Short mmCIF file of C-alpha atoms in Angstrom, two decimals:
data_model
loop_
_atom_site.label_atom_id
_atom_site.label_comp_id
_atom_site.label_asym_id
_atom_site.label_seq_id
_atom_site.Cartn_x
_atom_site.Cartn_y
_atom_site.Cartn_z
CA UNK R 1 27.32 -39.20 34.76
CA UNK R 2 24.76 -39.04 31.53
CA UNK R 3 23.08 -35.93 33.36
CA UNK R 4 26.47 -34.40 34.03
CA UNK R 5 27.75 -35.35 30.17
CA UNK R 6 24.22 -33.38 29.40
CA UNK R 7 24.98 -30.38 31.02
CA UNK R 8 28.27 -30.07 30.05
CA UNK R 9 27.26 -30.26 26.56
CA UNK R 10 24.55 -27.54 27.02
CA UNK R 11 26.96 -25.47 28.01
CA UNK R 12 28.89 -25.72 25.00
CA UNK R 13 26.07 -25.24 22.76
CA UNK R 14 25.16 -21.97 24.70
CA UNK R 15 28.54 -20.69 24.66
CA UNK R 16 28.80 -21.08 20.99
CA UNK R 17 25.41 -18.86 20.23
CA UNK R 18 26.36 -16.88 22.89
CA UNK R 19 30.06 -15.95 20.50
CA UNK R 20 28.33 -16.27 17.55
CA UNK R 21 25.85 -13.56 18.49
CA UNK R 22 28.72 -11.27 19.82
CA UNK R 23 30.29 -11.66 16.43
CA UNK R 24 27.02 -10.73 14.83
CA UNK R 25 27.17 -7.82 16.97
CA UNK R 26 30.76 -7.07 16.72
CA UNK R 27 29.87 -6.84 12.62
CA UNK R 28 27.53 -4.36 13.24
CA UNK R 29 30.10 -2.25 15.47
CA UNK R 30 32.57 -2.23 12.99
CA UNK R 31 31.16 -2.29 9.43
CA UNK R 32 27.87 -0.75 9.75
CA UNK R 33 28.21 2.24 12.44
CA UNK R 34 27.92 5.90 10.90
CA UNK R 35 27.68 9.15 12.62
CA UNK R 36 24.15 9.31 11.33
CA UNK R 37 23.21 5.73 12.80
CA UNK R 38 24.99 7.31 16.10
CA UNK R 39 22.07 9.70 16.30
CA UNK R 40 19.14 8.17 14.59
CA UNK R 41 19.11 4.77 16.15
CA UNK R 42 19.17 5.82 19.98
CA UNK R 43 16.11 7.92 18.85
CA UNK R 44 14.45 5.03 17.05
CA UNK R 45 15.11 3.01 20.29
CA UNK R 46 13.70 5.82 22.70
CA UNK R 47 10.96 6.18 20.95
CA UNK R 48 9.85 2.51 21.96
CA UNK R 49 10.69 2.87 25.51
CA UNK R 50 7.39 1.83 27.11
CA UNK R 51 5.82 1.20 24.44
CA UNK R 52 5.00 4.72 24.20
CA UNK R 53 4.85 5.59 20.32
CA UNK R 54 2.86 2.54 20.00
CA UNK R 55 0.30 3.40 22.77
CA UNK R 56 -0.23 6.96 21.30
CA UNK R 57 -0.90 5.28 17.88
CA UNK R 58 -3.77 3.29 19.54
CA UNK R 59 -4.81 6.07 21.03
CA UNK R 60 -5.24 7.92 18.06
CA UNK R 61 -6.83 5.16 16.16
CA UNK R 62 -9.11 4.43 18.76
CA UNK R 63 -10.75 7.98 17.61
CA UNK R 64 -11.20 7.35 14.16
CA UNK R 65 -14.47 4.59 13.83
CA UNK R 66 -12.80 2.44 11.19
CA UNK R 67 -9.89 2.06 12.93
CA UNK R 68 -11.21 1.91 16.24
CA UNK R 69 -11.44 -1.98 16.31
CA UNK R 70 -7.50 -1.81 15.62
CA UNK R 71 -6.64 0.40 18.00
CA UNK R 72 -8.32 -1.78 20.94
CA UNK R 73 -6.52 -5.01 19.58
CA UNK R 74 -2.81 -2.97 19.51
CA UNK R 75 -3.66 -1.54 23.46
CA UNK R 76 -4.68 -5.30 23.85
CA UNK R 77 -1.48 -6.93 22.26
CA UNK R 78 0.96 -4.58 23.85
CA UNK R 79 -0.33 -5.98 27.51
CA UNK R 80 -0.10 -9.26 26.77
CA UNK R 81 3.42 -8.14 25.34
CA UNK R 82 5.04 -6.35 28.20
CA UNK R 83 2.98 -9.36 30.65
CA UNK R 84 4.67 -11.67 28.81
CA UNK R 85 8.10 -10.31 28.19
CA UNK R 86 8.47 -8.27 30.95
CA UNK R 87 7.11 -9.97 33.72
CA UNK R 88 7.53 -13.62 32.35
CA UNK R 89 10.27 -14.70 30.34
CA UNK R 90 12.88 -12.12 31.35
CA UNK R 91 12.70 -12.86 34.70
CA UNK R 92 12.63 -16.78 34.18
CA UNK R 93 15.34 -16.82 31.80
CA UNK R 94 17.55 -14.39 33.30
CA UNK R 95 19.83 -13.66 30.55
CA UNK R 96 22.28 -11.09 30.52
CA UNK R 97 22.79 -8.11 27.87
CA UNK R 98 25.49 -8.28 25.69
CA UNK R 99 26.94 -5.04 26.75
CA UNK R 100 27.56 -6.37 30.10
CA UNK R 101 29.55 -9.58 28.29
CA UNK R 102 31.44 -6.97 26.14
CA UNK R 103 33.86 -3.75 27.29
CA UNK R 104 31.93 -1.08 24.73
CA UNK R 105 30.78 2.44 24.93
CA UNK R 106 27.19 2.26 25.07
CA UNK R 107 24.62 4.98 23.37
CA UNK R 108 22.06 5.12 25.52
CA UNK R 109 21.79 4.31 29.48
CA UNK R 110 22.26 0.70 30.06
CA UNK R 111 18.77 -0.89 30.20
CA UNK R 112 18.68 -2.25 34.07
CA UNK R 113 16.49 -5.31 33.20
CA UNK R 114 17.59 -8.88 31.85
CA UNK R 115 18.06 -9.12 27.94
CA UNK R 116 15.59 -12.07 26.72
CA UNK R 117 13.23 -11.48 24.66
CA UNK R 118 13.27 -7.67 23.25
CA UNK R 119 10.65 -5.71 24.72
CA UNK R 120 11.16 -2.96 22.23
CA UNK R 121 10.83 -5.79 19.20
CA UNK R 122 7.81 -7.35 20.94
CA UNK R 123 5.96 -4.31 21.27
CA UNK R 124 6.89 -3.21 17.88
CA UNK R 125 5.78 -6.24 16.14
CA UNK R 126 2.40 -6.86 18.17
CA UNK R 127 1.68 -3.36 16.76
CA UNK R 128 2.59 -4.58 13.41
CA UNK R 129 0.31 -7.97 13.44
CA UNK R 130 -2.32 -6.75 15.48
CA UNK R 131 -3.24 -4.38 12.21
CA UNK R 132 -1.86 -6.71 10.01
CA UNK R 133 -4.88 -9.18 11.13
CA UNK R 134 -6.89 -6.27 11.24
CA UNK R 135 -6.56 -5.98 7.70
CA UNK R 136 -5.30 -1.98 7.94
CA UNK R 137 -2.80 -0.91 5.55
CA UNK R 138 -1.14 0.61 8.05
CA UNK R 139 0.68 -2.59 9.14
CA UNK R 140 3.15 -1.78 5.97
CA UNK R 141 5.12 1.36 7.38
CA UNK R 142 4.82 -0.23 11.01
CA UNK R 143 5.86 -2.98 10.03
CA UNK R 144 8.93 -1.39 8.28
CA UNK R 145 9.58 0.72 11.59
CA UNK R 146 9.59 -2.36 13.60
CA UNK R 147 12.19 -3.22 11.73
CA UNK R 148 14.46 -0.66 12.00
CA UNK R 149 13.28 -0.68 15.81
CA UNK R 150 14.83 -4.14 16.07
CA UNK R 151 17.69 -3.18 14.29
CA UNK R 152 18.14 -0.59 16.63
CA UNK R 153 18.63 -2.73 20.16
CA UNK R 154 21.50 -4.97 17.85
CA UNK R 155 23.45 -1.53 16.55
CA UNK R 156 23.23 -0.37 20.52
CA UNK R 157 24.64 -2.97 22.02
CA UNK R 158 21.63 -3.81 24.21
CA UNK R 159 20.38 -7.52 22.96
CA UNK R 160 21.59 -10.36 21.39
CA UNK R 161 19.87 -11.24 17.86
CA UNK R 162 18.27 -13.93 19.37
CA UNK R 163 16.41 -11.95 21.74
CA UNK R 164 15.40 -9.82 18.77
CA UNK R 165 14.33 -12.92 17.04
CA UNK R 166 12.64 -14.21 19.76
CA UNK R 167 10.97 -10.63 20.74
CA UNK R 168 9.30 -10.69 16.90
CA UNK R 169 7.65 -14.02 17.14
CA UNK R 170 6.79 -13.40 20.40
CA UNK R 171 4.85 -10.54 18.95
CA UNK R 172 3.36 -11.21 15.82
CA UNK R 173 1.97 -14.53 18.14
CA UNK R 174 0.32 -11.98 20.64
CA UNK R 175 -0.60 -9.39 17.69
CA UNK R 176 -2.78 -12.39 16.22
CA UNK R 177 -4.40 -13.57 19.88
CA UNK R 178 -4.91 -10.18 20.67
CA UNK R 179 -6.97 -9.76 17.32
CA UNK R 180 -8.93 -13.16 18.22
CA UNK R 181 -9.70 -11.69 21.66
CA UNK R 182 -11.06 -7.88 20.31
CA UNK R 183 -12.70 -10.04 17.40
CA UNK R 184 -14.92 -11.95 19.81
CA UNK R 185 -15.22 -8.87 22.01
CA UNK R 186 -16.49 -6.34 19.76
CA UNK R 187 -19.06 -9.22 18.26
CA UNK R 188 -20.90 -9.53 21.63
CA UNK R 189 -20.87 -5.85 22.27
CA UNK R 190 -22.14 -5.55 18.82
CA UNK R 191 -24.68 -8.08 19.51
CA UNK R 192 -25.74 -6.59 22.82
CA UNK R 193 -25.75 -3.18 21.48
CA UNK R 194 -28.26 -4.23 18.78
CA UNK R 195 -30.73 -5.92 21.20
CA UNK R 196 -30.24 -2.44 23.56
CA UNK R 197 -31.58 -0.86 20.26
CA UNK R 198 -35.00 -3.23 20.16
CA UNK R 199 -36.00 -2.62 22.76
#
């Protein structure tokens, strides 16, 4: 009966984020839609489909030698991202999109994968810390985009705040291990490279 009582009272507590979130959303719809957010936001969205925009930026950073150590950390951060969100919690917590709870014209094609965490967010903001702990400048302006990025998936429909919540710390967390990791990495290439050089 005490495991049943539990349940039951689970389910409450989910039911009432769940409405609060749609309200959050439903805020959004009505007070804070414009034609202009009708065209920019899809296009901030698409623009982190894949991770692409953040991908090219690594790639581009990669070629420049002071930035070079950043780039490999972002490429680093955004797999453990998409491992983690994609191919981890999404599928293990199974939670569906808002726009499936809720009758509403949708601006983009419906995303076809579960709603928890935000890819797009997690991406955005790995990006963000992995220069932040990088200690490039450039974290400011990403940082700022990754914020209208998250912004984005609420004004569309697509994911609860919570997801975009959880999609942040999810990764700034990766953004910092993924520093860690190239940190170590590029101190034993370093160090082999230099004994290469004795010889």
């Amino acid at each position: 009966m005490l495991l049943i009582y539990c349940h039951h009272q689970m389910h409450k507590g989910c039911d009432s984020l769940i409405s609060f979130e749609l309200s959050l959303l439903d805020f959004i719809q009505q007070h804070l839609r414009s034609g202009f957010g009708d065209v920019i936001m899809p296009f901030i969205s698409k623009l982190g489909d894949y991770a692409a925009i953040w991908l090219i930026t690594a790639a581009f950073l990669c070629f420049i030698p002071e930035y070079r150590k950043a780039g490999f950390t972002i490429v680093l951060a955004i797999g453990m991202t998409a491992v983690c969100s994609n191919l981890i919690l999404k599928p293990w917590v199974a939670r569906v999109r808002p726009c499936d709870v809720t009758a509403i014209q949708l601006l983009v094609p419906r995303p076809n994968d579960f709603s928890f965490p935000s890819g797009h967010t997690a991406a955005a903001f790995a990006t963000a810390s992995a220069l932040f702990f990088s200690r490039k400048r450039l974290w400011i302006p990403i940082a700022i985009f990754s914020v209208l990025m998250a912004f984005s998936r609420l004004y569309l429909y697509v994911h609860y705040p919570s997801d975009v919540l959880a999609g942040a710390i999810l990764g700034i967390i990766l953004g910092w291990v993924a520093y860690k990791f190239a940190d170590i990495g590029f101190t034993l290439w370093n160090q082999r490279h230099s004994k290469w050089n004795q010889r």
